[in-house]
Amino acid sequence: MTPPPSPPAPAIRRGLGERDTAVRELMDDPACDPERLRATLRRFDTVNRLVSGWGGVYARRIRPFLAGLARPARVLDLGCGGGDVVVRLARMATRDGLPVEWVGADPDARAIEVASEREAPGTVRFTRADSADLLAAGERFDLVVSNHVLHHLDAAALASFTADSRALSTGLVLHGDIARSRLAYGLYAVGITPLQRGTFLRTDGLRSIRRSHTPDELQRILGAENPGTWRVGAPAPFRLLAESRPGFRTGHRSEGDLDA
């Protein structure tokens, strides 16, 4: 008699001690609920103000860099999503009297539709494009930033994205993301509750943390691809920041380099 087939093995859920590259965010599905997606992208404005740390990065990195140019600058937010981060940075630069052209680029038409609601003619514009499109068009910027992009990428896409970001920038590159930790996971699970209704914020936020790197992990990955060109630090709790600038390519450490 033939024995019955064995039941399928249960899916393995990785702990937070290692990065979970198998889990996928709901909003990355082209067939996800469009209303919940739009609500999520719009509500990122509040979430990013609370947790992304760009206010401090602007004060310590971006403002000194832009002011040091002593001329109008061009800045790109690569993978801008709903556009809230680049609009916030633009407002801070305008407040400080810094002349800047800001561009938000994302290959997802759904994201650009929401971002376009925030467009400020003459200051911030949005375009549907990825890094390859921008390079092919001959675009160059003084500064390239991204927020919460790196954890979405597999190894090959991460190498391509970071290399393209350096090619697009004649100066500084800053990639901000989540730093994976058990404490970040627990605090987010509770803290996001008031904002989650009608969105993907809770599910995708927790999955994002599981997919994210620690600063040491990301430093090893970027260092293996391009030794000496990237420095990864922790600019705020539960945050990481990958920075590249021309001085790093020669091994020179300047005053504005990462402290952590």
Coordinates of C-alpha atoms in Angstrom, one line a residue:
M1 CA 0.0 0.0 0.0
T2 CA 1.4 3.4 -1.0
P3 CA 1.7 5.7 2.0
P4 CA -0.2 9.0 1.9
P5 CA 1.8 12.0 0.7
S6 CA 3.5 14.0 3.4
P7 CA 1.9 17.4 4.2
P8 CA 3.8 20.4 2.8
A9 CA 6.5 21.8 5.0
P10 CA 5.4 24.9 6.9
A11 CA 6.8 28.2 5.5
I12 CA 9.9 29.3 7.4
R13 CA 9.5 32.7 9.0
R14 CA 12.9 34.2 9.6
G15 CA 13.6 36.0 12.8
L16 CA 14.8 39.6 12.8
G17 CA 18.4 38.5 13.3
E18 CA 18.6 38.1 9.5
R19 CA 17.1 39.9 6.6
D20 CA 14.0 38.3 5.1
T21 CA 14.2 38.7 1.3
A22 CA 11.3 36.4 0.7
V23 CA 8.5 38.6 2.1
R24 CA 6.9 41.1 -0.3
E25 CA 5.1 44.3 0.4
L26 CA 1.5 44.5 -0.6
M27 CA 1.9 47.9 -2.3
D28 CA 4.5 46.4 -4.7
D29 CA 1.8 44.2 -6.3
P30 CA 0.6 45.9 -9.5
A31 CA -2.8 44.4 -8.8
C32 CA -3.1 45.8 -5.2
D33 CA -6.2 47.8 -4.2
P34 CA -5.6 51.2 -5.8
E35 CA -7.6 53.2 -3.2
R36 CA -5.6 51.7 -0.3
L37 CA -2.4 52.3 -2.3
R38 CA -3.2 56.0 -2.8
A39 CA -4.2 56.4 0.8
T40 CA -0.9 54.8 1.8
L41 CA 1.2 57.0 -0.4
R42 CA -0.5 60.1 0.9
R43 CA -0.2 59.1 4.5
F44 CA 3.5 58.5 4.1
D45 CA 3.9 62.3 4.6
T46 CA 2.9 61.9 8.3
V47 CA 4.9 58.7 8.8
N48 CA 8.1 60.0 7.2
R49 CA 7.9 63.2 9.3
L50 CA 7.8 61.0 12.4
V51 CA 10.4 58.3 11.6
S52 CA 12.5 59.0 8.5
G53 CA 15.0 61.4 10.1
W54 CA 15.3 63.7 7.0
G55 CA 15.1 66.8 9.1
G56 CA 18.4 66.0 10.8
V57 CA 20.0 64.8 7.6
Y58 CA 19.0 68.0 5.9
A59 CA 20.6 70.1 8.7
R60 CA 23.8 68.1 9.0
R61 CA 24.4 67.0 5.4
I62 CA 22.2 68.6 2.7
R63 CA 22.0 72.2 3.8
P64 CA 25.8 72.6 4.2
F65 CA 26.4 70.8 0.9
L66 CA 24.0 73.0 -1.0
A67 CA 25.2 76.2 0.6
G68 CA 28.8 75.3 -0.2
L69 CA 28.0 75.2 -3.9
A70 CA 27.4 78.9 -3.9
R71 CA 25.2 78.5 -7.0
P72 CA 21.8 77.1 -8.0
A73 CA 21.7 73.3 -7.5
R74 CA 19.8 70.3 -9.0
V75 CA 18.6 67.6 -6.6
L76 CA 17.0 64.2 -7.5
D77 CA 14.8 62.1 -5.2
L78 CA 15.2 58.7 -6.9
G79 CA 12.3 56.3 -6.3
C80 CA 10.3 59.2 -4.8
G81 CA 7.0 57.3 -4.2
G82 CA 4.3 59.8 -3.3
G83 CA 6.8 62.7 -3.3
D84 CA 6.5 63.9 0.3
V85 CA 10.2 63.7 1.1
V86 CA 11.4 65.8 -1.8
V87 CA 8.7 68.4 -1.2
R88 CA 9.7 68.6 2.5
L89 CA 13.3 69.0 1.6
A90 CA 12.4 71.7 -1.0
R91 CA 10.5 73.7 1.6
M92 CA 13.4 73.6 4.0
A93 CA 15.8 74.8 1.3
T94 CA 13.4 77.6 0.3
R95 CA 13.2 78.6 3.9
D96 CA 17.0 78.8 4.0
G97 CA 17.2 80.8 0.8
L98 CA 18.9 78.1 -1.2
P99 CA 18.1 78.1 -4.9
V100 CA 17.4 74.5 -6.0
E101 CA 15.6 72.7 -8.7
W102 CA 14.1 69.6 -7.2
V103 CA 13.1 66.5 -9.2
G104 CA 11.2 63.4 -8.0
A105 CA 11.5 60.3 -10.2
D106 CA 9.7 57.0 -9.9
P107 CA 9.0 54.3 -12.5
D108 CA 5.6 53.5 -11.0
A109 CA 2.8 55.5 -12.6
R110 CA 0.6 55.0 -9.5
A111 CA 3.2 56.8 -7.3
I112 CA 3.7 59.6 -9.8
E113 CA 0.0 60.2 -10.0
V114 CA -0.1 60.8 -6.2
A115 CA 3.2 62.7 -6.2
S116 CA 1.9 65.1 -8.9
E117 CA -0.7 66.4 -6.4
R118 CA 2.3 67.9 -4.5
E119 CA 4.1 69.4 -7.5
A120 CA 5.2 73.0 -7.1
P121 CA 5.9 74.6 -10.5
G122 CA 9.3 76.2 -10.6
T123 CA 10.5 74.4 -7.5
V124 CA 9.5 70.7 -7.5
R125 CA 8.5 68.5 -10.5
F126 CA 7.9 64.8 -10.9
T127 CA 8.7 62.4 -13.7
R128 CA 7.9 58.8 -14.4
A129 CA 11.4 57.4 -14.8
D130 CA 14.0 55.0 -13.3
S131 CA 17.7 55.6 -13.0
A132 CA 18.5 54.0 -16.3
D133 CA 16.0 56.3 -18.1
L134 CA 17.6 59.4 -16.4
L135 CA 21.1 58.3 -17.4
A136 CA 20.0 57.7 -20.9
A137 CA 18.5 61.1 -21.1
G138 CA 21.8 62.6 -20.0
E139 CA 20.5 63.9 -16.7
R140 CA 22.9 64.9 -13.9
F141 CA 22.4 66.3 -10.5
D142 CA 24.5 67.8 -7.7
L143 CA 22.7 65.6 -5.1
V144 CA 20.8 62.4 -5.3
V145 CA 18.7 61.1 -2.4
S146 CA 16.4 58.2 -1.8
N147 CA 14.1 57.2 1.0
H148 CA 13.0 53.6 1.8
V149 CA 14.1 52.2 -1.6
L150 CA 17.1 50.0 -0.7
H151 CA 15.2 47.4 1.3
H152 CA 12.9 46.7 -1.7
L153 CA 15.9 45.6 -3.8
D154 CA 17.5 42.2 -4.4
A155 CA 21.3 42.0 -4.6
A156 CA 21.5 42.7 -8.3
A157 CA 19.0 45.6 -8.2
L158 CA 20.8 47.1 -5.2
A159 CA 24.1 47.1 -7.0
S160 CA 22.6 48.7 -10.1
F161 CA 20.6 51.3 -8.1
T162 CA 23.5 52.5 -6.1
A163 CA 25.9 52.5 -9.1
D164 CA 23.4 54.5 -11.1
S165 CA 22.8 57.0 -8.3
R166 CA 26.5 57.7 -8.2
A167 CA 26.6 58.1 -11.9
L168 CA 23.7 60.5 -11.8
S169 CA 25.3 62.7 -9.1
T170 CA 28.3 65.0 -9.6
G171 CA 28.5 65.5 -5.9
L172 CA 26.7 63.9 -3.0
V173 CA 24.5 60.7 -2.8
L174 CA 22.4 59.9 0.3
H175 CA 20.2 56.8 0.6
G176 CA 18.1 56.7 3.8
D177 CA 16.4 53.6 5.0
I178 CA 15.1 51.6 8.0
A179 CA 17.7 49.9 10.2
R180 CA 16.3 46.4 11.1
S181 CA 15.9 45.6 14.7
R182 CA 13.4 43.8 17.0
L183 CA 12.8 47.1 18.9
A184 CA 11.9 48.9 15.7
Y185 CA 9.6 46.1 14.8
G186 CA 7.8 46.2 18.1
L187 CA 7.5 49.9 18.4
Y188 CA 6.2 50.3 14.8
A189 CA 3.6 47.5 15.3
V190 CA 2.1 49.5 18.1
G191 CA 2.8 53.1 17.0
I192 CA 1.3 52.8 13.5
T193 CA -2.1 51.8 14.7
P194 CA -3.7 55.3 14.7
L195 CA -2.6 55.8 11.1
Q196 CA -3.2 52.4 9.5
R197 CA -6.9 52.4 8.7
G198 CA -7.6 52.1 5.0
T199 CA -3.9 51.7 4.1
F200 CA -1.1 49.2 3.8
L201 CA 0.9 51.0 6.4
R202 CA 1.0 48.4 9.2
T203 CA 1.5 45.2 7.1
D204 CA 3.9 46.8 4.7
G205 CA 5.8 48.7 7.4
L206 CA 6.4 45.5 9.3
R207 CA 7.4 43.7 6.2
S208 CA 9.8 46.6 5.3
I209 CA 11.5 46.2 8.6
R210 CA 12.0 42.5 8.0
R211 CA 13.4 43.2 4.6
S212 CA 15.7 45.9 5.8
H213 CA 19.5 45.8 6.5
T214 CA 21.4 46.7 9.6
P215 CA 24.0 49.4 9.0
D216 CA 26.8 46.8 9.3
E217 CA 25.1 44.5 6.7
L218 CA 24.7 47.3 4.2
Q219 CA 28.2 48.6 4.7
R220 CA 29.5 45.1 3.9
I221 CA 27.4 44.8 0.8
L222 CA 28.2 48.2 -0.6
G223 CA 31.8 47.9 0.3
A224 CA 32.1 44.6 -1.5
E225 CA 30.7 46.1 -4.7
N226 CA 32.7 49.4 -4.6
P227 CA 35.4 49.4 -1.9
G228 CA 35.8 52.8 -0.3
T229 CA 33.0 54.6 -2.1
W230 CA 30.2 54.2 0.4
R231 CA 29.9 54.9 4.2
V232 CA 26.9 53.7 6.1
G233 CA 25.9 55.2 9.4
A234 CA 23.0 55.5 11.8
P235 CA 21.9 59.2 11.8
A236 CA 18.8 58.6 14.0
P237 CA 17.2 55.7 16.0
F238 CA 16.2 52.8 13.7
R239 CA 17.6 54.6 10.7
L240 CA 20.5 54.0 8.4
L241 CA 22.1 56.4 5.9
A242 CA 24.4 55.3 3.0
E243 CA 26.5 58.2 1.8
S244 CA 28.8 58.6 -1.2
R245 CA 30.7 61.6 -2.3
P246 CA 33.7 62.3 -4.6
G247 CA 36.2 62.4 -1.7
F248 CA 35.3 58.9 -0.7
R249 CA 36.6 57.6 -4.1
T250 CA 40.1 58.7 -3.2
G251 CA 39.9 57.6 0.4
H252 CA 39.8 61.3 1.6
R253 CA 37.7 61.9 4.7
S254 CA 36.2 65.4 4.8
E255 CA 34.5 67.3 7.6
G256 CA 31.0 66.5 6.3
D257 CA 31.5 62.7 6.2
L258 CA 29.4 60.4 8.3
D259 CA 30.0 60.4 12.0
A260 CA 28.7 56.9 12.6

